[in-house]
mmCIF file of C-alpha atoms in Angstrom:
data_model
loop_
_atom_site.group_PDB
_atom_site.id
_atom_site.type_symbol
_atom_site.label_atom_id
_atom_site.label_comp_id
_atom_site.label_asym_id
_atom_site.label_seq_id
_atom_site.Cartn_x
_atom_site.Cartn_y
_atom_site.Cartn_z
ATOM 1 C CA MET A 1 0.021 0.358 -0.452
ATOM 2 C CA GLN A 2 0.865 3.326 -1.132
ATOM 3 C CA VAL A 3 0.301 6.460 1.472
ATOM 4 C CA THR A 4 2.078 8.481 -1.369
ATOM 5 C CA GLY A 5 -0.735 8.176 -3.961
ATOM 6 C CA LEU A 6 -2.436 10.130 -1.360
ATOM 7 C CA ILE A 7 -0.262 13.440 -1.815
ATOM 8 C CA TYR A 8 -0.276 13.439 -5.574
ATOM 9 C CA PRO A 9 -1.900 16.230 -7.158
ATOM 10 C CA ILE A 10 -5.510 15.938 -8.911
ATOM 11 C CA GLY A 11 -3.269 16.662 -12.221
ATOM 12 C CA ASP A 12 -1.980 13.375 -11.789
ATOM 13 C CA MET A 13 -4.214 11.042 -10.432
ATOM 14 C CA GLU A 14 -5.242 9.450 -13.360
ATOM 15 C CA ASN A 15 -1.587 8.367 -13.860
ATOM 16 C CA TYR A 16 -2.109 6.853 -10.178
ATOM 17 C CA LEU A 17 -4.695 5.053 -10.887
ATOM 18 C CA GLU A 18 -3.834 4.125 -13.733
ATOM 19 C CA THR A 19 -0.554 2.583 -11.853
ATOM 20 C CA SER A 20 -2.894 1.286 -9.185
ATOM 21 C CA VAL A 21 -5.114 -0.219 -11.475
ATOM 22 C CA THR A 22 -2.184 -2.143 -12.700
ATOM 23 C CA MET A 23 -0.544 -3.121 -9.345
ATOM 24 C CA LEU A 24 -4.194 -4.460 -8.625
ATOM 25 C CA LEU A 25 -3.907 -6.402 -11.717
ATOM 26 C CA ILE A 26 -0.221 -7.719 -11.388
ATOM 27 C CA GLN A 27 -1.133 -8.608 -7.284
ATOM 28 C CA LEU A 28 -4.236 -10.748 -8.722
ATOM 29 C CA ARG A 29 -2.289 -12.568 -11.046
ATOM 30 C CA PHE A 30 0.413 -13.841 -8.460
ATOM 31 C CA ILE A 31 -2.403 -14.697 -6.445
ATOM 32 C CA SER A 32 -4.289 -16.821 -9.164
ATOM 33 C CA ILE A 33 -0.768 -18.373 -9.824
ATOM 34 C CA ILE A 34 -0.079 -19.097 -6.660
ATOM 35 C CA ARG A 35 -3.502 -20.804 -6.122
ATOM 36 C CA SER A 36 -3.072 -22.516 -9.144
#
């Protein structure tokens, strides 16, 4: 969890959200690999 994302200005919010979604997808992929 990165708290630094909350400090980002509004202009970088879109980039921050995109990065968060990417990280989430990577975590879900690792979880699926571990479970299988």
